Amino acid sequence: MPSHPSRRLPAALLLAALAVLPAAARAADLDRDGLDDALEDALLARFAPVVVLAPDERVRPASAPWLLARAALETAPGPPPRVLQASALGALAALLIPGTEEPGARLRLDAAAQAGSPDPADWTAYGHAYRAADGGILLQYWFLYPFNEAFWAFDHDGDWEHMTVRLDAAGRPLGAWLARHADAQPGPWFGWSALRREGEHPVVLSARGTHASYASPDDAPRWERLCPEAEPARAAAAGCPLWRPGAPGFGGVVNMGERGAARVAFLAWPGRWGATGAFGRDSRGAPPPGPAFQRGWCSEGAPGACP
Ligand SMILES: [Ca+2]
Ligand SMILES: [Ca+2]
């Protein structure tokens, strides 16, 4: 047993925190990054990817509220620390349980939650739009899979993955970086013409279990298992589930805002998104923190682009 208490406050606290923000989200630049939020939202929807899952994928995507409703929040180890984040989530949690606002805090997922949601209506892509260093705009799409299930030595809860679409100063798409494993800040580059597309939506393949992003079956190392087809109709015919985030029946594209001015409360929470690491063991280090605390968060951004 860990020496620090695990208390269950899943839906009650965390979802209450999530509900705090929408009324304020009507401001033109709520996330204070200098970009009009309506423009951010429109661009994120316009260029959202089509994600092709492996035919035998056992860990499906989820939304943050779906996962938080199926997890306990554990305090950080060590003496009661000071509050580091003043997010709605951190502030609310700190009122109730000192230590939950710390980077060492973490979620503990219900065992059944590791498989993700069987309902595509829960599959939500999380957007992050910000100014690029070259004057364009960058559109990140973060995908939440509750578990990385590949090789036991590398498994962990909280498998946040991402890709980044690059627009030039005129708003034209130039290409995308696809994050995969250690190459995730922002990952290998693919020009727009090198990406398969469905309209203006780039198509990416999500590797089985690891959920790393690839442009085509040939793009992946041999140890990864992908859908053998990247063209959506052929992929569907091959039994590969398709995830079109903004299309009817799916969970949408949610703009998270910026870490210092979040539009969803969970973004500013610095803790880790799970408690299980390699070989199924309890781990404080293997499960990653949320998107805004990963090194790829503001890749290629202009100075001060991500407040
Ligand atoms: Ca903004
Ligand atoms: Ca933004």
Short mmCIF file of C-alpha atoms and ligand atoms in Angstrom, two decimals:
data_model
loop_
_atom_site.label_atom_id
_atom_site.label_comp_id
_atom_site.label_asym_id
_atom_site.label_seq_id
_atom_site.Cartn_x
_atom_site.Cartn_y
_atom_site.Cartn_z
CA MET A 1 0.00 0.00 0.00
CA PRO A 2 1.29 3.50 -0.70
CA SER A 3 1.86 5.57 2.39
CA HIS A 4 -0.30 8.36 1.07
CA PRO A 5 -4.01 8.14 0.92
CA SER A 6 -5.96 7.35 -2.17
CA ARG A 7 -9.38 8.88 -1.92
CA ARG A 8 -12.14 8.61 -4.36
CA LEU A 9 -13.34 11.91 -5.68
CA PRO A 10 -13.79 11.15 -9.32
CA ALA A 11 -16.89 12.62 -10.86
CA ALA A 12 -17.90 14.85 -7.98
CA LEU A 13 -14.83 17.05 -7.78
CA LEU A 14 -13.26 16.76 -11.18
CA LEU A 15 -16.41 17.16 -13.19
CA ALA A 16 -17.49 20.04 -10.99
CA ALA A 17 -14.22 21.70 -11.89
CA LEU A 18 -14.84 21.06 -15.57
CA ALA A 19 -18.21 22.78 -15.30
CA VAL A 20 -16.75 26.02 -14.01
CA LEU A 21 -15.36 27.30 -17.26
CA PRO A 22 -17.89 27.42 -20.11
CA ALA A 23 -19.62 30.67 -19.17
CA ALA A 24 -16.33 32.54 -19.34
CA ALA A 25 -15.40 30.84 -22.61
CA ARG A 26 -17.32 33.44 -24.63
CA ALA A 27 -14.51 35.96 -24.43
CA ALA A 28 -12.67 36.54 -27.67
CA ASP A 29 -9.29 35.48 -26.30
CA LEU A 30 -10.00 33.51 -23.16
CA ASP A 31 -6.73 31.62 -23.32
CA ARG A 32 -4.75 34.88 -23.68
CA ASP A 33 -2.52 33.72 -26.51
CA GLY A 34 -3.25 36.61 -28.87
CA LEU A 35 -5.35 34.46 -31.21
CA ASP A 36 -9.08 34.94 -31.53
CA ASP A 37 -10.67 31.91 -29.91
CA ALA A 38 -13.34 31.61 -32.60
CA LEU A 39 -10.57 31.42 -35.21
CA GLU A 40 -8.75 28.79 -33.13
CA ASP A 41 -11.92 26.71 -32.86
CA ALA A 42 -12.72 27.01 -36.56
CA LEU A 43 -9.20 26.03 -37.65
CA LEU A 44 -9.07 23.12 -35.24
CA ALA A 45 -12.34 21.77 -36.64
CA ARG A 46 -11.34 22.41 -40.24
CA PHE A 47 -8.05 20.50 -40.15
CA ALA A 48 -8.92 17.80 -37.59
CA PRO A 49 -7.39 14.48 -38.57
CA VAL A 50 -9.05 11.23 -39.47
CA VAL A 51 -7.50 8.63 -37.18
CA VAL A 52 -7.38 5.04 -38.40
CA LEU A 53 -7.14 2.55 -35.55
CA ALA A 54 -5.62 -0.91 -35.86
CA PRO A 55 -8.19 -3.63 -36.57
CA ASP A 56 -7.41 -5.50 -33.36
CA GLU A 57 -6.92 -2.45 -31.13
CA ARG A 58 -7.89 -3.30 -27.57
CA VAL A 59 -7.42 0.14 -26.01
CA ARG A 60 -9.88 2.60 -27.50
CA PRO A 61 -9.79 6.39 -27.11
CA ALA A 62 -11.69 8.26 -24.42
CA SER A 63 -12.56 11.76 -23.31
CA ALA A 64 -11.05 13.32 -20.21
CA PRO A 65 -14.41 13.49 -18.39
CA TRP A 66 -15.04 9.83 -19.26
CA LEU A 67 -11.70 8.84 -17.75
CA LEU A 68 -11.92 11.13 -14.73
CA ALA A 69 -15.29 9.62 -13.89
CA ARG A 70 -13.54 6.25 -13.73
CA ALA A 71 -10.53 7.22 -11.65
CA ALA A 72 -9.55 8.16 -8.12
CA LEU A 73 -7.29 11.13 -7.41
CA GLU A 74 -4.25 10.41 -5.24
CA THR A 75 -2.25 12.99 -3.33
CA ALA A 76 1.43 13.59 -4.00
CA PRO A 77 4.00 11.90 -1.78
CA GLY A 78 5.94 13.88 0.78
CA PRO A 79 5.00 16.70 3.15
CA PRO A 80 2.06 18.93 2.33
CA PRO A 81 3.36 21.20 -0.43
CA ARG A 82 2.34 24.64 -1.57
CA VAL A 83 -0.11 25.16 -4.40
CA LEU A 84 1.67 25.33 -7.75
CA GLN A 85 -1.26 25.69 -10.12
CA ALA A 86 -4.19 28.01 -9.65
CA SER A 87 -6.48 26.16 -12.04
CA ALA A 88 -10.08 25.51 -11.23
CA LEU A 89 -9.19 21.87 -10.79
CA GLY A 90 -6.14 22.57 -8.63
CA ALA A 91 -7.87 25.19 -6.57
CA LEU A 92 -10.91 23.04 -5.95
CA ALA A 93 -8.84 19.99 -5.16
CA ALA A 94 -6.52 21.92 -2.87
CA LEU A 95 -9.49 23.03 -0.82
CA LEU A 96 -10.32 19.43 -0.10
CA ILE A 97 -7.13 17.40 -0.23
CA PRO A 98 -3.70 19.06 0.07
CA GLY A 99 -1.29 17.44 -2.35
CA THR A 100 -3.69 16.82 -5.22
CA GLU A 101 -2.57 20.02 -6.93
CA GLU A 102 1.06 18.85 -7.03
CA PRO A 103 2.92 17.31 -9.99
CA GLY A 104 3.35 14.15 -7.93
CA ALA A 105 -0.39 13.67 -7.62
CA ARG A 106 -1.94 11.13 -9.93
CA LEU A 107 -5.04 9.35 -11.04
CA ARG A 108 -5.72 5.72 -10.27
CA LEU A 109 -7.85 4.25 -13.03
CA ASP A 110 -10.54 1.69 -12.53
CA ALA A 111 -9.33 -1.54 -14.13
CA ALA A 112 -12.13 -1.52 -16.70
CA ALA A 113 -11.25 2.04 -17.73
CA GLN A 114 -7.92 0.93 -19.21
CA ALA A 115 -9.72 -0.40 -22.29
CA GLY A 116 -11.07 3.05 -23.18
CA SER A 117 -14.61 3.74 -24.27
CA PRO A 118 -16.46 1.34 -26.57
CA ASP A 119 -18.69 4.25 -27.63
CA PRO A 120 -17.16 6.49 -30.34
CA ALA A 121 -19.27 9.35 -28.97
CA ASP A 122 -16.70 9.50 -26.15
CA TRP A 123 -13.71 9.69 -28.51
CA THR A 124 -12.69 13.34 -28.15
CA ALA A 125 -9.74 15.04 -29.82
CA TYR A 126 -8.22 17.81 -27.69
CA GLY A 127 -7.03 20.84 -29.62
CA HIS A 128 -4.27 23.35 -28.92
CA ALA A 129 -3.91 26.30 -31.29
CA TYR A 130 -1.05 28.82 -30.97
CA ARG A 131 1.18 31.16 -32.91
CA ALA A 132 4.11 29.65 -34.76
CA ALA A 133 7.60 31.10 -34.63
CA ASP A 134 7.37 31.88 -38.38
CA GLY A 135 4.12 33.85 -38.12
CA GLY A 136 1.76 31.00 -38.96
CA ILE A 137 -0.52 29.05 -36.68
CA LEU A 138 0.03 25.61 -35.20
CA LEU A 139 -2.80 23.20 -34.49
CA GLN A 140 -2.08 20.38 -32.10
CA TYR A 141 -4.44 17.45 -31.69
CA TRP A 142 -4.04 15.42 -28.52
CA PHE A 143 -5.55 11.96 -28.21
CA LEU A 144 -6.27 10.32 -24.86
CA TYR A 145 -6.02 6.55 -24.64
CA PRO A 146 -6.29 5.29 -21.06
CA PHE A 147 -3.50 2.72 -21.43
CA ASN A 148 -0.37 2.02 -23.51
CA GLU A 149 -0.55 -1.70 -24.19
CA ALA A 150 2.32 -2.98 -26.28
CA PHE A 151 5.34 -4.47 -24.56
CA TRP A 152 5.09 -4.98 -20.85
CA ALA A 153 8.32 -3.14 -20.18
CA PHE A 154 6.91 0.02 -21.77
CA ASP A 155 3.29 -0.12 -20.72
CA HIS A 156 1.69 2.63 -18.70
CA ASP A 157 -1.58 4.34 -17.92
CA GLY A 158 -2.50 7.69 -19.41
CA ASP A 159 -1.37 7.39 -23.02
CA TRP A 160 -1.61 10.95 -24.33
CA GLU A 161 -0.51 11.12 -27.99
CA HIS A 162 -0.45 14.04 -30.39
CA MET A 163 0.17 15.48 -33.84
CA THR A 164 0.70 19.07 -34.99
CA VAL A 165 -0.65 20.67 -38.19
CA ARG A 166 1.29 23.69 -39.44
CA LEU A 167 -0.41 26.59 -41.23
CA ASP A 168 1.47 29.43 -42.88
CA ALA A 169 0.79 33.11 -42.20
CA ALA A 170 -2.02 33.05 -44.79
CA GLY A 171 -3.67 30.06 -43.11
CA ARG A 172 -2.64 27.51 -45.74
CA PRO A 173 -1.68 24.03 -44.49
CA LEU A 174 1.98 23.21 -45.00
CA GLY A 175 2.10 19.79 -43.39
CA ALA A 176 2.16 18.06 -40.03
CA TRP A 177 4.47 16.58 -37.46
CA LEU A 178 3.40 13.15 -36.22
CA ALA A 179 4.56 12.30 -32.69
CA ARG A 180 5.75 8.81 -31.89
CA HIS A 181 7.51 7.49 -28.82
CA ALA A 182 10.70 9.44 -28.02
CA ASP A 183 10.35 11.44 -31.26
CA ALA A 184 7.51 13.61 -30.08
CA GLN A 185 8.76 17.21 -29.86
CA PRO A 186 7.05 17.52 -32.28
CA GLY A 187 7.95 14.34 -34.23
CA PRO A 188 8.79 13.60 -37.90
CA TRP A 189 7.61 16.13 -40.48
CA PHE A 190 5.34 15.34 -43.43
CA GLY A 191 4.53 17.93 -46.09
CA TRP A 192 0.85 18.41 -46.87
CA SER A 193 1.19 16.61 -50.19
CA ALA A 194 2.88 13.67 -48.47
CA LEU A 195 -0.08 13.14 -46.15
CA ARG A 196 -3.13 11.19 -47.17
CA ARG A 197 -6.13 13.46 -46.75
CA GLU A 198 -9.90 13.31 -46.66
CA GLY A 199 -10.86 16.77 -47.85
CA GLU A 200 -8.78 19.03 -45.63
CA HIS A 201 -8.46 16.39 -42.91
CA PRO A 202 -5.09 14.60 -42.76
CA VAL A 203 -5.33 10.85 -42.25
CA VAL A 204 -3.09 9.28 -39.61
CA LEU A 205 -2.66 5.69 -38.52
CA SER A 206 -2.68 4.92 -34.80
CA ALA A 207 -0.45 1.95 -33.94
CA ARG A 208 -2.02 -0.88 -32.00
CA GLY A 209 -1.54 -0.49 -28.28
CA THR A 210 1.17 2.20 -28.48
CA HIS A 211 -1.08 4.67 -30.33
CA ALA A 212 1.91 6.35 -31.99
CA SER A 213 0.94 8.28 -35.14
CA TYR A 214 2.08 7.26 -38.64
CA ALA A 215 1.37 8.62 -42.10
CA SER A 216 1.14 5.21 -43.79
CA PRO A 217 1.73 1.53 -43.07
CA ASP A 218 5.22 1.88 -44.60
CA ASP A 219 6.07 4.72 -42.22
CA ALA A 220 6.11 2.47 -39.13
CA PRO A 221 8.89 0.24 -37.80
CA ARG A 222 8.24 -3.46 -38.20
CA TRP A 223 7.41 -4.01 -34.57
CA GLU A 224 4.42 -1.70 -34.74
CA ARG A 225 1.06 -3.10 -35.83
CA LEU A 226 -1.11 -0.77 -37.92
CA CYS A 227 -4.15 -0.93 -40.10
CA PRO A 228 -2.84 -2.24 -43.44
CA GLU A 229 -4.78 0.47 -45.30
CA ALA A 230 -4.58 4.24 -44.87
CA GLU A 231 -7.34 5.19 -47.30
CA PRO A 232 -10.42 5.48 -45.06
CA ALA A 233 -12.89 3.45 -47.14
CA ARG A 234 -10.40 0.63 -47.63
CA ALA A 235 -9.40 0.84 -43.96
CA ALA A 236 -13.02 0.47 -42.90
CA ALA A 237 -13.44 -2.49 -45.25
CA ALA A 238 -10.37 -4.06 -43.61
CA GLY A 239 -12.04 -3.83 -40.21
CA CYS A 240 -10.08 -0.82 -38.96
CA PRO A 241 -12.16 1.54 -36.81
CA LEU A 242 -12.20 5.13 -38.09
CA TRP A 243 -12.19 8.14 -35.79
CA ARG A 244 -13.37 11.38 -37.39
CA PRO A 245 -13.44 13.59 -34.28
CA GLY A 246 -15.68 16.37 -35.59
CA ALA A 247 -18.12 14.14 -37.49
CA PRO A 248 -21.55 13.15 -36.14
CA GLY A 249 -21.36 10.27 -33.69
CA PHE A 250 -17.90 11.17 -32.39
CA GLY A 251 -16.77 13.21 -29.40
CA GLY A 252 -15.79 16.42 -31.16
CA VAL A 253 -12.70 18.60 -31.11
CA VAL A 254 -12.33 20.46 -27.82
CA ASN A 255 -10.01 23.47 -27.66
CA MET A 256 -8.13 23.17 -24.37
CA GLY A 257 -6.79 26.71 -24.38
CA GLU A 258 -3.42 27.41 -22.79
CA ARG A 259 -1.87 26.10 -19.58
CA GLY A 260 -1.96 29.49 -17.88
CA ALA A 261 -5.47 30.21 -19.16
CA ALA A 262 -7.14 26.87 -19.67
CA ARG A 263 -10.50 26.40 -21.33
CA VAL A 264 -10.85 22.92 -19.79
CA ALA A 265 -9.88 22.61 -16.14
CA PHE A 266 -7.92 19.38 -16.46
CA LEU A 267 -5.33 21.09 -18.68
CA ALA A 268 -3.78 23.00 -15.78
CA TRP A 269 -3.58 19.97 -13.51
CA PRO A 270 0.09 18.91 -13.36
CA GLY A 271 -0.40 15.38 -12.01
CA ARG A 272 0.01 12.08 -13.80
CA TRP A 273 -2.78 10.35 -15.65
CA GLY A 274 -2.48 6.98 -14.02
CA ALA A 275 -0.70 4.80 -11.48
CA THR A 276 0.27 1.70 -13.50
CA GLY A 277 3.65 1.35 -15.16
CA ALA A 278 5.76 -1.42 -16.67
CA PHE A 279 4.77 -5.03 -15.96
CA GLY A 280 1.58 -3.77 -14.37
CA ARG A 281 3.45 -2.39 -11.38
CA ASP A 282 2.56 0.67 -9.38
CA SER A 283 4.58 3.58 -10.76
CA ARG A 284 4.98 7.26 -10.00
CA GLY A 285 7.16 7.85 -13.06
CA ALA A 286 5.75 5.92 -16.02
CA PRO A 287 2.29 7.43 -16.49
CA PRO A 288 2.76 10.81 -18.18
CA PRO A 289 1.30 14.13 -17.11
CA GLY A 290 -1.29 15.87 -19.25
CA PRO A 291 -0.54 17.58 -22.59
CA ALA A 292 0.47 20.98 -21.21
CA PHE A 293 3.18 19.36 -19.07
CA GLN A 294 4.74 17.36 -21.89
CA ARG A 295 7.77 18.66 -23.78
CA GLY A 296 5.97 18.64 -27.11
CA TRP A 297 3.26 21.02 -25.86
CA CYS A 298 4.40 24.23 -27.55
CA SER A 299 6.74 22.86 -30.21
CA GLU A 300 7.73 25.35 -32.91
CA GLY A 301 5.77 28.07 -31.15
CA ALA A 302 6.65 31.76 -31.17
CA PRO A 303 8.19 33.16 -27.97
CA GLY A 304 5.35 33.55 -25.49
CA ALA A 305 2.91 31.74 -27.78
CA CYS A 306 1.65 29.45 -25.03
CA PRO A 307 0.98 31.44 -21.86
CA CA B 1 -6.92 32.54 -27.98
CA CA B 2 -4.72 28.70 -27.93
#
